[in-house]
């Protein structure tokens, strides 16, 4: 399996987020899962890559050239792809993967996640999306998405596009048990 992970660049966040990321990275290595991520060396991105590399796992970074020029690329990640733009990078994240995992993060992580959900809703991306809700970090997002459905901005069926889990040990099982997403999703993308 090849999984894309979106996560924070910030190094200043609570230790609990680093601990959960380390546990998840070990789960990936033990399950022989290859990781694709943003290529950063700081925050949860750094913790994810360090743990995977130190334990013999496989990880690839995808980063726009301008970030490499300011030396944001993780020095120990051997497999790298550099894109011209942020948009191109985001598109590359979703190619040739079997699923997507989002850990706590800031606006970069949020917009990457919401774009993937939007593409899935339109039938342009069909893989499982698992959101790790460490310390209830994503509770407001969960409520916002449910509000979208409750107030008819989205349909009940759209709740099947993602899975929130509380603990790192639940991520791989959630990826494996996620149901197939309907290839005809464009037919029910919105209320008319
Ligand atoms: P955030 O969740 O806001 O920290 O955003 C994570 C995303 O922000 C990454 O995918 C990158 O687009 C970008 N980013 C911000 N800072 C860095 C960094 N130091 N190294 C790599 N990517 C970064």
XYZ file of N, CA, C and O and ligand atoms in Angstrom:
791
model
N 0.835 -1.206 0.000
C 0.000 0.000 0.000
C 0.868 1.253 0.000
O 1.938 1.278 0.604
N 0.368 2.276 -0.693
C 1.073 3.558 -0.739
C 0.093 4.605 -0.213
O -1.004 4.760 -0.758
N 0.484 5.288 0.842
C -0.419 6.227 1.508
C 0.186 7.627 1.529
O 1.376 7.796 1.805
N -0.652 8.618 1.270
C -0.207 10.008 1.359
C -0.587 10.557 2.734
O -1.705 10.311 3.210
N 0.332 11.263 3.366
C 0.064 11.837 4.696
C 0.193 13.357 4.645
O 1.209 13.887 4.206
N -0.840 14.038 5.100
C -0.798 15.493 5.272
C -0.621 15.773 6.757
O -1.347 15.195 7.578
N 0.300 16.685 7.120
C 0.463 17.003 8.536
C 1.214 18.310 8.741
O 1.740 18.899 7.798
N 1.273 18.726 10.000
C 1.792 20.042 10.378
C 3.280 20.238 10.108
O 4.084 19.316 10.256
N 3.633 21.478 9.780
C 5.046 21.861 9.668
C 5.542 22.452 10.991
O 6.747 22.536 11.217
N 4.628 22.863 11.859
C 5.020 23.555 13.088
C 5.755 22.645 14.073
O 5.324 21.524 14.342
N 6.836 23.192 14.642
C 7.625 22.454 15.633
C 7.197 22.805 17.059
O 7.705 22.258 18.021
N 6.247 23.748 17.182
C 5.939 24.274 18.507
C 4.731 23.617 19.177
O 4.348 23.989 20.283
N 4.125 22.662 18.505
C 2.880 22.057 18.998
C 3.133 21.082 20.152
O 4.273 20.681 20.398
N 2.044 20.679 20.810
C 2.122 19.803 21.981
C 2.803 18.462 21.657
O 2.621 17.909 20.573
N 3.548 17.971 22.628
C 4.269 16.692 22.471
C 3.330 15.539 22.092
O 3.734 14.596 21.392
N 2.075 15.606 22.547
C 1.120 14.518 22.256
C 0.986 14.293 20.746
O 0.816 13.156 20.288
N 1.085 15.368 19.968
C 0.954 15.234 18.508
C 2.178 14.528 17.912
O 2.049 13.747 16.972
N 3.349 14.820 18.485
C 4.572 14.145 18.018
C 4.523 12.656 18.381
O 4.890 11.805 17.577
N 4.044 12.364 19.601
C 3.989 10.968 20.048
C 3.048 10.150 19.161
O 3.361 9.021 18.762
N 1.901 10.745 18.837
C 0.924 10.031 17.994
C 1.495 9.813 16.590
O 1.300 8.759 15.979
N 2.245 10.803 16.102
C 2.834 10.696 14.755
C 3.890 9.598 14.714
O 3.970 8.822 13.765
N 4.677 9.532 15.798
C 5.707 8.490 15.870
C 5.068 7.098 15.879
O 5.487 6.197 15.158
N 4.007 6.947 16.683
C 3.313 5.649 16.749
C 2.761 5.258 15.386
O 2.866 4.108 14.950
N 2.165 6.232 14.724
C 1.576 5.956 13.407
C 2.664 5.586 12.398
O 2.502 4.641 11.615
N 3.788 6.301 12.440
C 4.887 6.017 11.504
C 5.370 4.577 11.695
O 5.650 3.870 10.717
N 5.432 4.119 12.957
C 5.860 2.737 13.219
C 4.835 1.745 12.680
O 5.194 0.697 12.133
N 3.550 2.088 12.810
C 2.482 1.226 12.250
C 2.671 1.094 10.739
O 2.519 0.018 10.176
N 3.000 2.210 10.090
C 3.201 2.182 8.635
C 4.370 1.265 8.270
O 4.269 0.452 7.361
N 5.474 1.423 9.007
C 6.655 0.599 8.705
C 6.327 -0.874 8.905
O 6.606 -1.707 8.040
N 5.676 -1.207 10.029
C 5.374 -2.614 10.330
C 4.354 -3.198 9.356
O 4.307 -4.401 9.147
N 3.539 -2.354 8.764
C 2.535 -2.845 7.799
C 3.062 -2.755 6.365
O 2.304 -2.956 5.423
N 4.353 -2.414 6.232
C 4.959 -2.338 4.889
C 4.277 -1.313 3.984
O 4.136 -1.535 2.784
N 3.855 -0.233 4.575
C 3.168 0.818 3.810
C 4.170 1.906 3.431
O 4.910 2.392 4.286
N 4.191 2.254 2.161
C 5.058 3.350 1.684
C 4.344 4.671 1.880
O 3.129 4.755 1.666
N 5.106 5.694 2.228
C 4.497 7.003 2.502
C 4.933 8.062 1.492
O 6.087 8.110 1.072
N 3.983 8.891 1.120
C 4.253 10.080 0.324
C 3.848 11.252 1.208
O 2.790 11.199 1.853
N 4.688 12.294 1.287
C 4.333 13.440 2.131
C 4.949 14.714 1.568
O 5.607 14.684 0.518
N 4.761 15.827 2.271
C 5.190 17.131 1.769
C 6.685 17.391 1.731
O 7.123 18.422 1.225
N 7.481 16.492 2.282
C 8.934 16.600 2.164
C 9.615 17.467 3.205
O 10.841 17.650 3.154
N 8.854 17.994 4.172
C 9.424 18.893 5.172
C 10.236 18.162 6.239
O 10.124 16.949 6.406
N 11.058 18.969 6.966
C 11.907 18.403 8.013
C 11.456 18.827 9.402
O 11.986 18.364 10.404
N 10.457 19.716 9.466
C 10.045 20.243 10.770
C 8.688 19.683 11.190
O 7.968 19.092 10.384
N 8.332 19.924 12.446
C 7.011 19.567 12.962
C 6.681 18.091 12.789
O 7.557 17.228 12.864
N 5.405 17.818 12.522
C 4.978 16.422 12.379
C 5.535 15.810 11.103
O 5.768 14.604 11.038
N 5.778 16.662 10.087
C 6.403 16.143 8.858
C 7.779 15.570 9.166
O 8.133 14.479 8.708
N 8.557 16.308 9.972
C 9.891 15.849 10.346
C 9.831 14.578 11.176
O 10.581 13.625 10.938
N 8.902 14.544 12.140
C 8.772 13.369 13.015
C 8.375 12.125 12.209
O 8.926 11.037 12.400
N 7.464 12.320 11.279
C 7.011 11.211 10.428
C 8.191 10.651 9.623
O 8.453 9.439 9.647
N 8.910 11.544 8.943
C 10.014 11.097 8.082
C 11.142 10.480 8.911
O 11.649 9.406 8.569
N 11.528 11.140 10.006
C 12.621 10.617 10.847
C 12.307 9.205 11.322
O 13.145 8.309 11.273
N 11.067 9.019 11.814
C 10.703 7.714 12.379
C 10.696 6.643 11.292
O 11.180 5.521 11.512
N 10.181 6.983 10.138
C 10.127 5.997 9.053
C 11.541 5.628 8.591
O 11.878 4.450 8.448
N 12.380 6.638 8.412
C 13.751 6.381 7.931
C 14.549 5.589 8.984
O 15.198 4.601 8.663
N 14.446 6.001 10.245
C 15.206 5.317 11.311
C 14.783 3.866 11.491
O 15.514 3.067 12.071
N 13.581 3.527 11.026
C 13.092 2.156 11.206
C 13.024 1.370 9.890
O 12.360 0.338 9.811
N 13.714 1.894 8.892
C 13.860 1.147 7.638
C 12.667 1.178 6.710
O 12.564 0.338 5.812
N 11.749 2.147 6.895
C 10.580 2.228 6.015
C 10.852 3.048 4.763
O 11.975 3.534 4.555
N 9.818 3.178 3.930
C 9.968 3.919 2.668
C 9.148 5.197 2.687
O 7.958 5.168 3.007
N 9.786 6.304 2.321
C 9.068 7.580 2.303
C 9.559 8.437 1.144
O 10.753 8.470 0.843
N 8.609 9.115 0.500
C 8.934 9.991 -0.623
C 8.397 11.392 -0.349
O 7.268 11.543 0.145
N 9.175 12.412 -0.670
C 8.734 13.794 -0.495
C 8.330 14.408 -1.827
O 8.969 14.144 -2.845
N 7.267 15.194 -1.804
C 6.864 15.954 -2.993
C 6.767 17.412 -2.563
O 6.002 17.757 -1.661
N 7.590 18.255 -3.192
C 7.724 19.632 -2.706
C 7.912 20.590 -3.878
O 8.591 20.262 -4.844
N 7.321 21.779 -3.794
C 7.592 22.747 -4.860
C 9.041 23.237 -4.782
O 9.615 23.313 -3.681
N 9.615 23.583 -5.944
C 11.039 23.958 -5.992
C 11.371 25.103 -5.044
O 12.431 25.130 -4.441
N 10.445 26.065 -4.917
C 10.792 27.237 -4.085
C 11.033 26.860 -2.628
O 11.822 27.499 -1.933
N 10.388 25.800 -2.151
C 10.622 25.369 -0.757
C 11.986 24.707 -0.629
O 12.663 24.833 0.397
N 12.396 24.021 -1.694
C 13.724 23.398 -1.678
C 14.807 24.482 -1.687
O 15.833 24.354 -1.023
N 14.546 25.562 -2.414
C 15.526 26.655 -2.496
C 15.768 27.315 -1.140
O 16.849 27.822 -0.875
N 14.754 27.316 -0.273
C 14.974 27.870 1.070
C 15.311 26.755 2.077
O 15.202 26.930 3.293
N 15.707 25.603 1.509
C 16.209 24.469 2.300
C 15.201 23.896 3.286
O 15.559 23.554 4.416
N 13.955 23.746 2.838
C 12.958 23.115 3.694
C 12.910 21.594 3.497
O 12.269 20.899 4.266
N 13.557 21.127 2.439
C 13.491 19.683 2.151
C 14.249 18.878 3.200
O 15.352 19.264 3.620
N 13.661 17.760 3.610
C 14.278 16.882 4.605
C 15.540 16.259 4.004
O 15.469 15.597 2.974
N 16.681 16.488 4.664
C 17.982 16.055 4.112
C 18.118 14.532 4.017
O 18.872 14.027 3.197
N 17.413 13.798 4.886
C 17.591 12.332 4.888
C 16.605 11.586 3.988
O 16.698 10.373 3.835
N 15.643 12.320 3.420
C 14.691 11.660 2.515
C 15.351 11.558 1.139
O 15.673 12.573 0.516
N 15.580 10.316 0.686
C 16.334 10.116 -0.563
C 15.450 10.303 -1.799
O 15.907 10.780 -2.828
N 14.193 9.901 -1.676
C 13.293 9.923 -2.828
C 12.487 11.234 -2.825
O 11.658 11.463 -1.942
N 12.760 12.095 -3.786
C 12.107 13.408 -3.828
C 11.595 13.719 -5.215
O 12.205 13.335 -6.209
N 10.495 14.424 -5.262
C 9.992 14.937 -6.536
C 9.747 16.428 -6.314
O 9.086 16.800 -5.348
N 10.302 17.271 -7.191
C 10.112 18.716 -7.052
C 9.185 19.222 -8.144
O 9.360 18.896 -9.317
N 8.194 19.997 -7.728
C 7.210 20.505 -8.687
C 7.429 22.005 -8.895
O 8.114 22.667 -8.110
N 6.821 22.546 -9.953
C 6.947 23.981 -10.222
C 6.058 24.800 -9.301
O 6.415 25.902 -8.910
N 4.895 24.266 -8.984
C 3.932 25.053 -8.205
C 3.332 24.248 -7.054
O 3.405 23.023 -7.032
N 2.676 24.965 -6.153
C 1.945 24.329 -5.050
C 0.780 23.500 -5.605
O 0.483 22.424 -5.109
N 0.137 24.026 -6.649
C -1.008 23.317 -7.223
C -0.594 21.988 -7.835
O -1.269 20.974 -7.669
N 0.556 22.035 -8.520
C 1.062 20.807 -9.148
C 1.411 19.788 -8.054
O 1.141 18.591 -8.178
N 2.006 20.276 -6.989
C 2.360 19.394 -5.877
C 1.116 18.718 -5.302
O 1.084 17.508 -5.082
N 0.080 19.521 -5.084
C -1.142 18.962 -4.488
C -1.765 17.894 -5.389
O -2.294 16.903 -4.920
N -1.675 18.146 -6.696
C -2.219 17.156 -7.635
C -1.389 15.871 -7.582
O -1.942 14.760 -7.579
N -0.067 16.000 -7.485
C 0.820 14.823 -7.451
C 0.591 13.965 -6.208
O 0.718 12.749 -6.250
N 0.270 14.623 -5.094
C 0.021 13.871 -3.851
C -1.032 12.774 -4.058
O -0.980 11.722 -3.435
N -1.995 13.061 -4.913
C -3.154 12.164 -5.016
C -3.039 11.112 -6.125
O -3.951 10.325 -6.335
N -1.882 11.106 -6.813
C -1.682 10.137 -7.901
C -0.992 8.884 -7.356
O -0.074 8.987 -6.533
N -1.439 7.703 -7.828
C -0.792 6.427 -7.451
C -0.756 6.176 -5.946
O 0.252 5.694 -5.421
N -1.800 6.547 -5.243
C -1.855 6.224 -3.812
C -3.105 5.371 -3.547
O -4.037 5.354 -4.350
N -3.085 4.683 -2.402
C -4.218 3.833 -2.036
C -5.063 4.459 -0.944
O -6.078 3.901 -0.542
N -4.628 5.605 -0.432
C -5.398 6.260 0.613
C -4.673 7.493 1.103
O -3.505 7.731 0.758
N -5.402 8.251 1.919
C -4.909 9.529 2.411
C -5.128 9.592 3.919
O -6.202 9.228 4.396
N -4.092 10.049 4.644
C -4.231 10.210 6.097
C -3.896 11.653 6.444
O -2.899 12.199 5.962
N -4.727 12.273 7.264
C -4.465 13.646 7.703
C -4.251 13.667 9.206
O -5.108 13.213 9.968
N -3.111 14.183 9.611
C -2.812 14.358 11.033
C -3.071 15.822 11.367
O -3.270 16.640 10.465
N -3.045 16.194 12.634
C -3.245 17.603 12.964
C -2.294 18.521 12.179
O -1.151 18.155 11.904
N -2.798 19.686 11.810
C -1.991 20.625 11.046
C -2.659 21.988 10.970
O -3.754 22.186 11.505
N -2.004 22.920 10.294
C -2.517 24.278 10.129
C -3.222 24.433 8.788
O -3.776 23.478 8.251
N -3.180 25.634 8.234
C -3.946 25.904 7.003
C -3.471 25.055 5.823
O -4.283 24.670 4.978
N -2.146 24.768 5.764
C -1.641 23.947 4.663
C -2.307 22.581 4.669
O -2.817 22.096 3.653
N -2.321 21.962 5.844
C -2.926 20.643 6.003
C -4.430 20.693 5.733
O -4.978 19.829 5.048
N -5.068 21.713 6.291
C -6.526 21.830 6.136
C -6.929 21.976 4.673
O -7.873 21.339 4.209
N -6.187 22.829 3.944
C -6.613 23.024 2.552
C -6.320 21.792 1.702
O -7.100 21.451 0.819
N -5.239 21.085 2.016
C -4.947 19.847 1.281
C -6.066 18.833 1.535
O -6.566 18.186 0.603
N -6.463 18.705 2.793
C -7.532 17.757 3.140
C -8.850 18.150 2.480
O -9.533 17.310 1.888
N -9.204 19.426 2.586
C -10.509 19.842 2.043
C -10.543 19.745 0.522
O -11.584 19.445 -0.054
N -9.395 19.953 -0.121
C -9.386 19.764 -1.577
C -9.620 18.290 -1.924
O -10.390 17.975 -2.834
N -8.973 17.403 -1.181
C -9.150 15.966 -1.459
C -10.611 15.559 -1.252
O -11.178 14.798 -2.048
N -11.237 16.074 -0.192
C -12.651 15.763 0.059
C -13.518 16.304 -1.078
O -14.443 15.631 -1.554
N -13.191 17.515 -1.530
C -13.960 18.128 -2.623
C -13.828 17.296 -3.902
O -14.825 17.049 -4.604
N -12.607 16.853 -4.200
C -12.388 16.024 -5.402
C -13.139 14.697 -5.288
O -13.704 14.203 -6.261
N -13.163 14.163 -4.075
C -13.856 12.887 -3.864
C -15.353 13.063 -4.080
O -16.016 12.223 -4.689
N -15.843 14.167 -3.599
C -17.277 14.469 -3.752
C -17.663 14.565 -5.221
O -18.781 14.219 -5.621
N -16.720 15.050 -6.056
C -16.976 15.193 -7.496
C -16.631 13.929 -8.278
O -16.732 13.913 -9.503
N -16.192 12.889 -7.559
C -15.854 11.633 -8.236
C -14.487 11.663 -8.909
O -14.179 10.801 -9.735
N -13.626 12.616 -8.551
C -12.309 12.741 -9.192
C -11.196 12.108 -8.359
O -10.049 12.057 -8.775
N -11.541 11.662 -7.164
C -10.603 10.970 -6.278
C -11.463 9.987 -5.486
O -12.520 10.374 -4.978
N -11.034 8.720 -5.407
C -11.950 7.732 -4.826
C -11.371 6.954 -3.648
O -11.991 6.019 -3.160
N -10.194 7.339 -3.169
C -9.521 6.535 -2.133
C -9.989 6.920 -0.719
O -10.506 8.013 -0.512
N -9.752 6.003 0.248
C -10.133 6.297 1.632
C -9.398 7.525 2.182
O -8.229 7.743 1.857
N -10.104 8.286 3.000
C -9.516 9.453 3.683
C -9.708 9.240 5.185
O -10.849 9.162 5.660
N -8.599 9.143 5.919
C -8.674 8.929 7.372
C -8.068 10.143 8.077
O -6.983 10.607 7.716
N -8.797 10.657 9.056
C -8.369 11.860 9.776
C -8.058 11.476 11.225
O -8.938 10.972 11.932
N -6.817 11.690 11.637
C -6.422 11.328 13.008
C -6.721 12.493 13.951
O -6.081 13.549 13.885
N -7.681 12.247 14.822
C -8.226 13.283 15.701
C -7.539 13.256 17.075
O -8.212 13.191 18.109
N -6.218 13.340 17.070
C -5.450 13.304 18.329
C -5.907 14.426 19.260
O -6.006 15.587 18.836
N -6.158 14.076 20.516
C -6.579 15.070 21.527
C -7.814 15.850 21.106
O -7.999 16.984 21.546
N -8.624 15.279 20.212
C -9.838 15.970 19.752
C -9.554 17.211 18.921
O -10.420 18.068 18.731
N -8.320 17.292 18.370
C -7.922 18.485 17.606
C -8.913 18.812 16.491
O -9.197 19.978 16.220
N -9.420 17.763 15.839
C -10.286 17.992 14.684
C -11.775 18.015 15.018
O -12.614 17.950 14.127
N -12.119 18.099 16.308
C -13.537 18.132 16.703
C -14.303 19.274 15.993
O -15.395 19.052 15.466
N -13.735 20.504 15.946
C -14.466 21.582 15.250
C -14.668 21.289 13.764
O -15.712 21.617 13.199
N -13.685 20.658 13.122
C -13.834 20.315 11.693
C -14.917 19.250 11.517
O -15.759 19.339 10.612
N -14.909 18.264 12.411
C -15.912 17.196 12.360
C -17.308 17.805 12.474
O -18.218 17.486 11.706
N -17.432 18.728 13.423
C -18.738 19.377 13.623
C -19.129 20.230 12.422
O -20.293 20.276 12.025
N -18.135 20.902 11.841
C -18.422 21.747 10.661
C -18.924 20.886 9.501
O -19.908 21.242 8.835
N -18.254 19.762 9.285
C -18.655 18.878 8.174
C -20.054 18.319 8.422
O -20.875 18.228 7.503
N -20.333 17.970 9.689
C -21.667 17.455 10.016
C -22.731 18.543 9.854
O -23.854 18.275 9.438
N -22.339 19.782 10.164
C -23.252 20.911 9.993
C -23.576 21.116 8.504
O -24.714 21.424 8.148
N -22.545 20.926 7.661
C -22.769 21.024 6.201
C -23.886 20.066 5.786
O -24.749 20.412 4.976
N -23.862 18.866 6.369
C -24.874 17.865 6.003
C -26.220 18.217 6.634
O -27.255 18.199 5.974
N -26.183 18.581 7.912
C -27.415 18.888 8.642
C -28.184 20.034 7.990
O -29.403 20.041 7.927
N -27.430 20.998 7.447
C -28.083 22.155 6.828
C -28.177 22.031 5.308
O -28.337 23.012 4.604
N -28.023 20.772 4.832
C -28.249 20.447 3.404
C -27.284 21.096 2.425
O -27.614 21.274 1.261
N -26.043 21.461 2.905
C -25.015 21.904 1.960
C -24.353 20.683 1.319
O -23.724 20.784 0.282
N -24.495 19.541 1.992
C -24.011 18.267 1.460
C -25.023 17.203 1.837
O -25.900 17.429 2.672
N -24.849 16.022 1.233
C -25.784 14.937 1.517
C -25.252 14.005 2.602
O -24.051 13.907 2.809
N -26.183 13.292 3.219
C -25.856 12.305 4.244
C -24.770 11.332 3.736
O -23.844 10.978 4.456
N -24.903 10.950 2.486
C -23.961 9.984 1.895
C -22.521 10.528 1.885
O -21.559 9.757 1.924
N -22.377 11.845 1.861
C -21.035 12.429 1.831
C -20.255 12.163 3.119
O -19.030 12.249 3.132
N -20.977 11.835 4.185
C -20.294 11.510 5.447
C -19.446 10.241 5.304
O -18.574 9.977 6.120
N -19.728 9.461 4.247
C -18.951 8.228 4.021
C -17.594 8.510 3.372
O -16.784 7.612 3.196
N -17.344 9.771 3.017
C -16.091 10.083 2.305
C -14.865 10.056 3.204
O -13.757 9.937 2.739
N -15.070 10.229 4.507
C -13.926 10.283 5.433
C -14.235 9.480 6.680
O -15.396 9.196 6.990
N -13.152 9.143 7.439
C -13.301 8.466 8.725
C -12.434 9.189 9.737
O -11.230 9.390 9.488
N -13.028 9.604 10.840
C -12.235 10.179 11.940
C -11.862 9.050 12.893
O -12.725 8.240 13.245
N -10.597 9.005 13.308
C -10.200 8.049 14.346
C -9.435 8.818 15.431
O -8.822 9.844 15.153
N -9.497 8.287 16.666
C -8.883 9.010 17.784
C -7.430 8.606 18.039
O -6.674 9.374 18.628
N -7.066 7.377 17.642
C -5.739 6.864 18.006
C -4.970 6.361 16.790
O -5.569 5.814 15.861
N -3.621 6.504 16.827
C -2.809 6.094 15.675
C -2.988 4.620 15.285
O -2.932 4.286 14.103
N -3.246 3.753 16.289
C -3.401 2.315 15.998
C -4.631 2.048 15.127
O -4.764 0.982 14.530
N -5.567 2.998 15.096
C -6.814 2.784 14.341
C -6.696 3.195 12.880
O -7.595 2.931 12.081
N -5.587 3.864 12.530
C -5.489 4.436 11.177
C -5.411 3.365 10.088
O -6.195 3.388 9.128
N -4.477 2.410 10.226
C -4.308 1.396 9.168
C -5.582 0.544 9.031
O -6.075 0.353 7.913
N -6.170 0.053 10.153
C -7.436 -0.686 10.014
C -8.530 0.150 9.339
O -9.304 -0.369 8.528
N -8.575 1.458 9.641
C -9.611 2.307 9.016
C -9.369 2.424 7.511
O -10.311 2.434 6.716
N -8.101 2.499 7.107
C -7.787 2.558 5.663
C -8.216 1.264 4.992
O -8.775 1.268 3.893
N -7.939 0.142 5.701
C -8.232 -1.163 5.101
C -9.727 -1.460 5.034
O -10.188 -2.155 4.128
N -10.503 -0.922 5.983
C -11.932 -1.282 6.018
C -12.834 -0.235 5.365
O -14.046 -0.438 5.291
N -12.248 0.879 4.884
C -13.095 1.915 4.262
C -13.782 1.335 3.024
O -13.144 0.653 2.223
N -15.045 1.621 2.889
C -15.795 1.116 1.741
C -15.352 1.806 0.457
O -14.734 2.872 0.492
N -15.666 1.180 -0.692
C -15.351 1.804 -1.984
C -16.199 3.045 -2.170
O -17.367 3.066 -1.794
N -15.613 4.078 -2.753
C -16.384 5.282 -3.042
C -16.955 5.175 -4.446
O -16.305 4.685 -5.367
N -18.168 5.621 -4.585
C -18.927 5.496 -5.821
C -18.290 6.296 -6.973
O -18.139 7.515 -6.870
N -17.922 5.598 -8.045
C -17.356 6.256 -9.226
C -18.323 7.245 -9.859
O -17.913 8.150 -10.581
N -19.615 7.074 -9.557
C -20.609 7.985 -10.134
C -20.959 9.125 -9.193
O -22.047 9.705 -9.266
N -20.018 9.485 -8.314
C -20.296 10.488 -7.271
C -20.765 11.826 -7.845
O -21.490 12.569 -7.172
N -20.349 12.128 -9.051
C -20.763 13.401 -9.662
C -22.298 13.497 -9.749
O -22.855 14.596 -9.675
N -22.944 12.345 -9.838
C -24.416 12.329 -9.954
C -25.113 12.812 -8.677
O -26.264 13.236 -8.732
N -24.420 12.685 -7.540
C -25.056 13.131 -6.286
C -24.152 14.113 -5.538
O -24.142 14.163 -4.311
N -23.384 14.915 -6.305
C -22.431 15.851 -5.687
C -23.151 16.951 -4.917
O -22.638 17.473 -3.921
N -24.342 17.323 -5.364
C -25.047 18.371 -4.644
C -26.572 18.249 -4.793
O -27.055 17.545 -5.687
N -27.305 18.908 -3.914
C -28.769 18.972 -4.032
C -29.136 19.929 -5.149
O -28.511 20.966 -5.295
N -30.128 19.589 -5.916
C -30.572 20.492 -7.003
C -32.016 20.894 -6.781
O -32.776 20.150 -6.239
P 0.615 23.440 7.867
O -0.379 22.390 8.199
O 0.004 24.798 7.691
O 1.832 23.423 8.717
O 1.049 23.086 6.427
C 1.731 21.964 6.022
C 2.000 22.281 4.581
O 2.549 23.608 4.616
C 2.962 21.529 3.768
O 2.398 20.593 2.919
C 3.576 22.646 2.947
O 2.703 23.017 1.919
C 3.655 23.772 3.785
N 4.822 24.033 4.618
C 4.825 25.010 5.533
N 6.019 25.069 6.165
C 6.778 24.085 5.655
C 8.124 23.614 5.907
N 8.911 24.181 6.840
N 8.586 22.587 5.175
C 7.785 22.022 4.248
N 6.541 22.404 3.982
C 6.030 23.418 4.670
